[in-house]
Coordinates of C-alpha atoms in Angstrom, one line a residue:
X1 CA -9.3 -41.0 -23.9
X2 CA -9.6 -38.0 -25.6
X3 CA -6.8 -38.7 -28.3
X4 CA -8.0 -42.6 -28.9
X5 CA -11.5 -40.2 -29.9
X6 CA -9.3 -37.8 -32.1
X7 CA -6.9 -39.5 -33.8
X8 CA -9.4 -42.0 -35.3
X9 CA -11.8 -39.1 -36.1
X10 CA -8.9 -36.7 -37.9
X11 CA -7.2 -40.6 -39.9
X12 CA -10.9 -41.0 -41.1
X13 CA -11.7 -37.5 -42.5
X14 CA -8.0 -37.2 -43.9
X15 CA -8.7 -40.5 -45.6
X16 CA -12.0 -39.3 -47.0
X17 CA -10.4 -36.0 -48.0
X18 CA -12.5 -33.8 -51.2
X19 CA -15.8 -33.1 -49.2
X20 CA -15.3 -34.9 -45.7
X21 CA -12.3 -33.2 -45.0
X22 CA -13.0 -29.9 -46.1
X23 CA -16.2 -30.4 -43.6
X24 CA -13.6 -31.4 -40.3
X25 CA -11.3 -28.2 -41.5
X26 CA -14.7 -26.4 -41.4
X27 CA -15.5 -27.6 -38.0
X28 CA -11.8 -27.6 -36.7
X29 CA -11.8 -23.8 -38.1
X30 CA -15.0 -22.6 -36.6
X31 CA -13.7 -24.2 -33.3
X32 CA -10.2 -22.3 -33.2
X33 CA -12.3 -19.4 -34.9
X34 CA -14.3 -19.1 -31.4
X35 CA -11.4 -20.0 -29.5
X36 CA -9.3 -16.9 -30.3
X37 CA -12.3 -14.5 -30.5
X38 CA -12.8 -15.0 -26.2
X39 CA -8.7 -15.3 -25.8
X40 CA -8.5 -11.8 -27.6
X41 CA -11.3 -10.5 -26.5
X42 CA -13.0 -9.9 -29.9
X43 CA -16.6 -9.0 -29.1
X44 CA -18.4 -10.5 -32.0
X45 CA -16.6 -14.2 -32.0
X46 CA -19.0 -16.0 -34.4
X47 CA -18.2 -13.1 -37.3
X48 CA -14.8 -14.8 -37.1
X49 CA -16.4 -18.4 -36.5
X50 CA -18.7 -17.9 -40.3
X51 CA -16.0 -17.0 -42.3
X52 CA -13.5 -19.1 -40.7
X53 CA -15.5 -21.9 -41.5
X54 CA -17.2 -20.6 -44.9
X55 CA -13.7 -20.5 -46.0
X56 CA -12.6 -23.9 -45.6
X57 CA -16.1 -25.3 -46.9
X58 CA -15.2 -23.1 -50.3
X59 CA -12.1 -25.3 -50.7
X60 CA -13.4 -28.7 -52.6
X61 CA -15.3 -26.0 -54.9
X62 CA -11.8 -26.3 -57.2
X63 CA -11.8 -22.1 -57.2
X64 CA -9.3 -20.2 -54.7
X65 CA -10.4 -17.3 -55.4
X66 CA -13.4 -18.4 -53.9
X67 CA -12.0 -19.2 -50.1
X68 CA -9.7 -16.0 -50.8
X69 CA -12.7 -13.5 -51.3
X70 CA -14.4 -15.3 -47.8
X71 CA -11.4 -14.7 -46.2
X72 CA -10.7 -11.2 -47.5
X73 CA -14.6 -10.3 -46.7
X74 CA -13.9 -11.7 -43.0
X75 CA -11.1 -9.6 -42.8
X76 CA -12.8 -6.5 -43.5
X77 CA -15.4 -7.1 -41.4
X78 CA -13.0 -8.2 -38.4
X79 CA -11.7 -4.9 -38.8
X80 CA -14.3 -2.9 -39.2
X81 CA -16.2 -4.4 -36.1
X82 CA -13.4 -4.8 -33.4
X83 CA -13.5 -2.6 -30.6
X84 CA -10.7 0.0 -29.7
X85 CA -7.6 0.7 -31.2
X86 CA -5.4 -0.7 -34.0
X87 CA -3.8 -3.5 -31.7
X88 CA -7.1 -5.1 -31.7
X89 CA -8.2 -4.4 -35.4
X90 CA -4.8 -6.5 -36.0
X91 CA -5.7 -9.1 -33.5
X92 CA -8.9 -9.5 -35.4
X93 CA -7.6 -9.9 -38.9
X94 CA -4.6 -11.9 -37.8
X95 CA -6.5 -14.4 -35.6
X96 CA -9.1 -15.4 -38.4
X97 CA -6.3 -15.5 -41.0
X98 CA -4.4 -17.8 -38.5
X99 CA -7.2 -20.2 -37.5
X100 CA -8.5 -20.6 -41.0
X101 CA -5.0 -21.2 -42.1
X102 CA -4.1 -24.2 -40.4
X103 CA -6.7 -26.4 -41.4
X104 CA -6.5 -25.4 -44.7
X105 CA -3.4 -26.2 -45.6
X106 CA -4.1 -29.3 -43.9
X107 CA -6.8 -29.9 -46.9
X108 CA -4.7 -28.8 -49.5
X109 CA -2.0 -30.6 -48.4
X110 CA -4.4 -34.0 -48.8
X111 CA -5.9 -32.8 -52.1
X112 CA -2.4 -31.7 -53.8
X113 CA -1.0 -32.9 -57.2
X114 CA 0.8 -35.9 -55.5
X115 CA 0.0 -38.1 -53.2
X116 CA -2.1 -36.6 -50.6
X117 CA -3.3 -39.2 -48.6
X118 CA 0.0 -40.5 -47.9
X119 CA 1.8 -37.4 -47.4
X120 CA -1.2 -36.0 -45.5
X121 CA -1.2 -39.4 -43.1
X122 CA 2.5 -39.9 -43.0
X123 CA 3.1 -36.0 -41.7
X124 CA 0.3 -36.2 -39.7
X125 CA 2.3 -39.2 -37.8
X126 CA 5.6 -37.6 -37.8
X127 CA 4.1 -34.7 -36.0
X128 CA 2.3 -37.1 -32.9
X129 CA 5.3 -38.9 -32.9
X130 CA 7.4 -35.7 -32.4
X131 CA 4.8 -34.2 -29.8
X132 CA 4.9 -38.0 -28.0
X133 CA 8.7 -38.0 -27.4
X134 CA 8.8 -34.9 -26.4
X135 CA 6.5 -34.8 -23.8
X136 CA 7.8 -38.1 -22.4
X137 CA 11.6 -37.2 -23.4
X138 CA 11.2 -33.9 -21.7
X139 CA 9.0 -35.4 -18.6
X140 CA 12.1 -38.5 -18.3
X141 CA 15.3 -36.4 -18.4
X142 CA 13.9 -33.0 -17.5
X143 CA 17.0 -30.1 -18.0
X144 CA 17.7 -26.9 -19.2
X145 CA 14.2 -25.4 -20.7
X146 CA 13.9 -24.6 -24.7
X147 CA 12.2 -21.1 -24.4
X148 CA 11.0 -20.3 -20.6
X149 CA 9.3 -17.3 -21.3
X150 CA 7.0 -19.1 -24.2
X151 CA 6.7 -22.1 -23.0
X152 CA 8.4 -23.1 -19.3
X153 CA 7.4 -26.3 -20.1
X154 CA 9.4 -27.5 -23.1
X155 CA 13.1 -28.6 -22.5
X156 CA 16.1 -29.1 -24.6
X157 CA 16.1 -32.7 -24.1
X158 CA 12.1 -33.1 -25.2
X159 CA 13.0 -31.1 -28.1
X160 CA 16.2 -33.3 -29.2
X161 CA 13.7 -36.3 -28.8
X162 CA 11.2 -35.1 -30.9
X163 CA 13.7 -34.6 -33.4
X164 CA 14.7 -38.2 -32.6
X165 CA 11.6 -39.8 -32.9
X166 CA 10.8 -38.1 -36.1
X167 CA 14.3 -39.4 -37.8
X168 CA 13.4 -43.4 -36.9
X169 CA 9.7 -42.3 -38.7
X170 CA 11.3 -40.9 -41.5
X171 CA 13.8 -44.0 -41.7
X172 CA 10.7 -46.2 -41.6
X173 CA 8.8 -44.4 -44.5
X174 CA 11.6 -44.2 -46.5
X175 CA 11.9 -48.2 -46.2
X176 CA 8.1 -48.2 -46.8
X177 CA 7.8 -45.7 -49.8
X178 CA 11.2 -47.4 -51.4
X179 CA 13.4 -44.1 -51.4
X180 CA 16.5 -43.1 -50.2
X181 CA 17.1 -42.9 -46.7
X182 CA 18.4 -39.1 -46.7
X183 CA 15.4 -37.3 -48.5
X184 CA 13.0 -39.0 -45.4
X185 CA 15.6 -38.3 -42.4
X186 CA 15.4 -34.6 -43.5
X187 CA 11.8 -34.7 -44.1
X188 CA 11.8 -35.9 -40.2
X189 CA 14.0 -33.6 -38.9
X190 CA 12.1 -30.7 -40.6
X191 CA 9.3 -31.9 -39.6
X192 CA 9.7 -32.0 -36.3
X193 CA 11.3 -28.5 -35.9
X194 CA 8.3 -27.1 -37.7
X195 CA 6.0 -28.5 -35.7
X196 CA 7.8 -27.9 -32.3
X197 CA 7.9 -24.1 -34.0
X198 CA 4.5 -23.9 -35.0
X199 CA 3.2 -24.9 -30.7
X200 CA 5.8 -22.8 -29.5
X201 CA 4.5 -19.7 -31.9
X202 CA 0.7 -20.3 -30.3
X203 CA 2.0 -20.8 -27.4
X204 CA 3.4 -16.9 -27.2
X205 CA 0.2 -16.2 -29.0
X206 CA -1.6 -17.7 -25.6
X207 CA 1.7 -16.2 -23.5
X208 CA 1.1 -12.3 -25.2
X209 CA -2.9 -12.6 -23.6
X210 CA -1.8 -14.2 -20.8
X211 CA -4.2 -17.2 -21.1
X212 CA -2.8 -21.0 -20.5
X213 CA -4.7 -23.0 -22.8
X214 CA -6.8 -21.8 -26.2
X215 CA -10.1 -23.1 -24.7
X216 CA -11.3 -26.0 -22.4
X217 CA -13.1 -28.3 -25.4
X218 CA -10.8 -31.3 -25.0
X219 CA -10.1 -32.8 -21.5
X220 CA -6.4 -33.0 -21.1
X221 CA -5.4 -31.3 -24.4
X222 CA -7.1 -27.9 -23.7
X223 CA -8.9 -26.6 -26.8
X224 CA -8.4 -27.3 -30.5
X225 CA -5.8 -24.5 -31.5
X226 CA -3.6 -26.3 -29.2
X227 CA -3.6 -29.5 -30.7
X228 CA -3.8 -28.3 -34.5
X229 CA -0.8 -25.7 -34.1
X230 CA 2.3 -28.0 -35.0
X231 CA 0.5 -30.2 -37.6
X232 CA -0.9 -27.1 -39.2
X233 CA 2.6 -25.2 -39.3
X234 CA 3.6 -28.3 -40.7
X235 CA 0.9 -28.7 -43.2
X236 CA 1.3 -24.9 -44.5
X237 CA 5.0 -25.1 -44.8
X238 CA 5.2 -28.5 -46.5
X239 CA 2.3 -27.0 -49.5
X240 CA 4.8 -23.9 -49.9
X241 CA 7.9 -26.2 -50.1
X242 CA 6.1 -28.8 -52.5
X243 CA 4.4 -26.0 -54.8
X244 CA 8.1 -24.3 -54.6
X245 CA 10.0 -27.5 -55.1
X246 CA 8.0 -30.2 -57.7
X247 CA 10.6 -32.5 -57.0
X248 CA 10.1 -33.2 -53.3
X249 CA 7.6 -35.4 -53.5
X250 CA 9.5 -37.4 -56.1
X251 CA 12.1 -37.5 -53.9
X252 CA 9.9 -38.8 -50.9
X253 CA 8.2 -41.5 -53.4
X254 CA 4.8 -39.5 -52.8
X255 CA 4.6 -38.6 -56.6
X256 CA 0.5 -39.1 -57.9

């Protein structure tokens, strides 16, 4: 119930994109903002919540240096505010640079020079096909687990299936976008080993306070850092490879 709510919601706003999206990201960073504030024990959670969120709303404005001076403000602050010793000063700063992060590379990745709506919608797919298989991959054949002490859930076998899943996606856009097959297939592999990367990485986040779940938000889910962490590993990495690489999204027929 709680995804046939979200996934309509987040295909909407990344439809929309400019000012829409950068609104969700707002919300989806204020969320996560609040979220990591009471699982690190940050006193002053809504410091992180405003400039998480303040930062993502400066995106459509067209000026980085905009979102880059809330976020640099935030961190100060975070710093300057936290209680005890350095360990938390760093939890501070790194927790609002994380939870602002991941939504916003989600916008930029939808407002890039290429095609942003369908790489946005097609990634966004890849990475709840690759969380789908895996859970029911992993849940089917059970075995040896991927990383027990991050995450004594995940198995070998639902990792191989995610990977699976996400190579019959990418075989599928590349028959939709007109491409070659290989460029795709490697887009879905990578893919999917981000994004299983990116919930295993919050999941030692969660592991290192010894919390199970970011917050309580989203029946059956758990709170919105949980369900944002592979797609927004994903996001971030696939701006740095296209801004690194021009060519990829020629190669993936996503060119503007």
């Amino acid at each position: 119930m709680s995804s046939a709510i979200l996934i309509p919601l987040g295909l909407a706003a990344v439809w929309s994109g400019g000012w829409g999206l950068a609104v969700a990201c707002a919300a989806a960073a204020g969320v996560m903002a609040w979220e990591w504030g009471h699982i690190s024990g940050f006193v002053k959670p809504m410091l992180l919540v405003a400039f998480a969120s303040l930062a993502c709303l400066a995106l459509p404005l067209g000026n980085p240096g905009v979102a880059l001076g809330v976020i640099l403000a935030g961190v100060v602050f975070a710093a300057l505010t936290a209680k005890g010793g350095w360990n938390h000063r760093g939890s501070a700063v790194f927790g609002l640079i994380y939870v602002t992060l991941l939504p916003a590379s989600l916008w930029l990745l939808r407002e890039g020079p290429w095609d942003g709506r369908s790489a946005a919608l097609y990634f966004m797919s890849f990475v709840w096909a690759s969380d789908a298989a895996a859970y029911f991959t992993g849940r089917g054949l059970g075995g040896p687990r991927l990383l027990p002490k991050e995450s004594p859930n995940k198995t070998w076998s639902g990792a191989i299936g995610a990977v699976v899943a996400c190579i019959v996606c990418g075989v599928a856009a590349a028959d939709i976008q007109r491409v070659p097959f290989a460029g795709w297939i490697l887009a879905g592999i990578a893919i999917s080993v981000v994004a299983q990367l990116g919930d295993l990485f919050e999941s030692g986040l969660k592991r290192r306070f010894r919390v199970k779940d970011s917050g309580s938000i989203l029946p059956g889910h758990g709170g919105v850092m949980d369900r944002v962490d592979g797609l927004g590993a994903v996001a971030f990495i696939t701006v740095l490879a296209f801004y690194i690489a021009p060519d990829l999204p020629n190669m993936l027929g996503l060119q503007a």
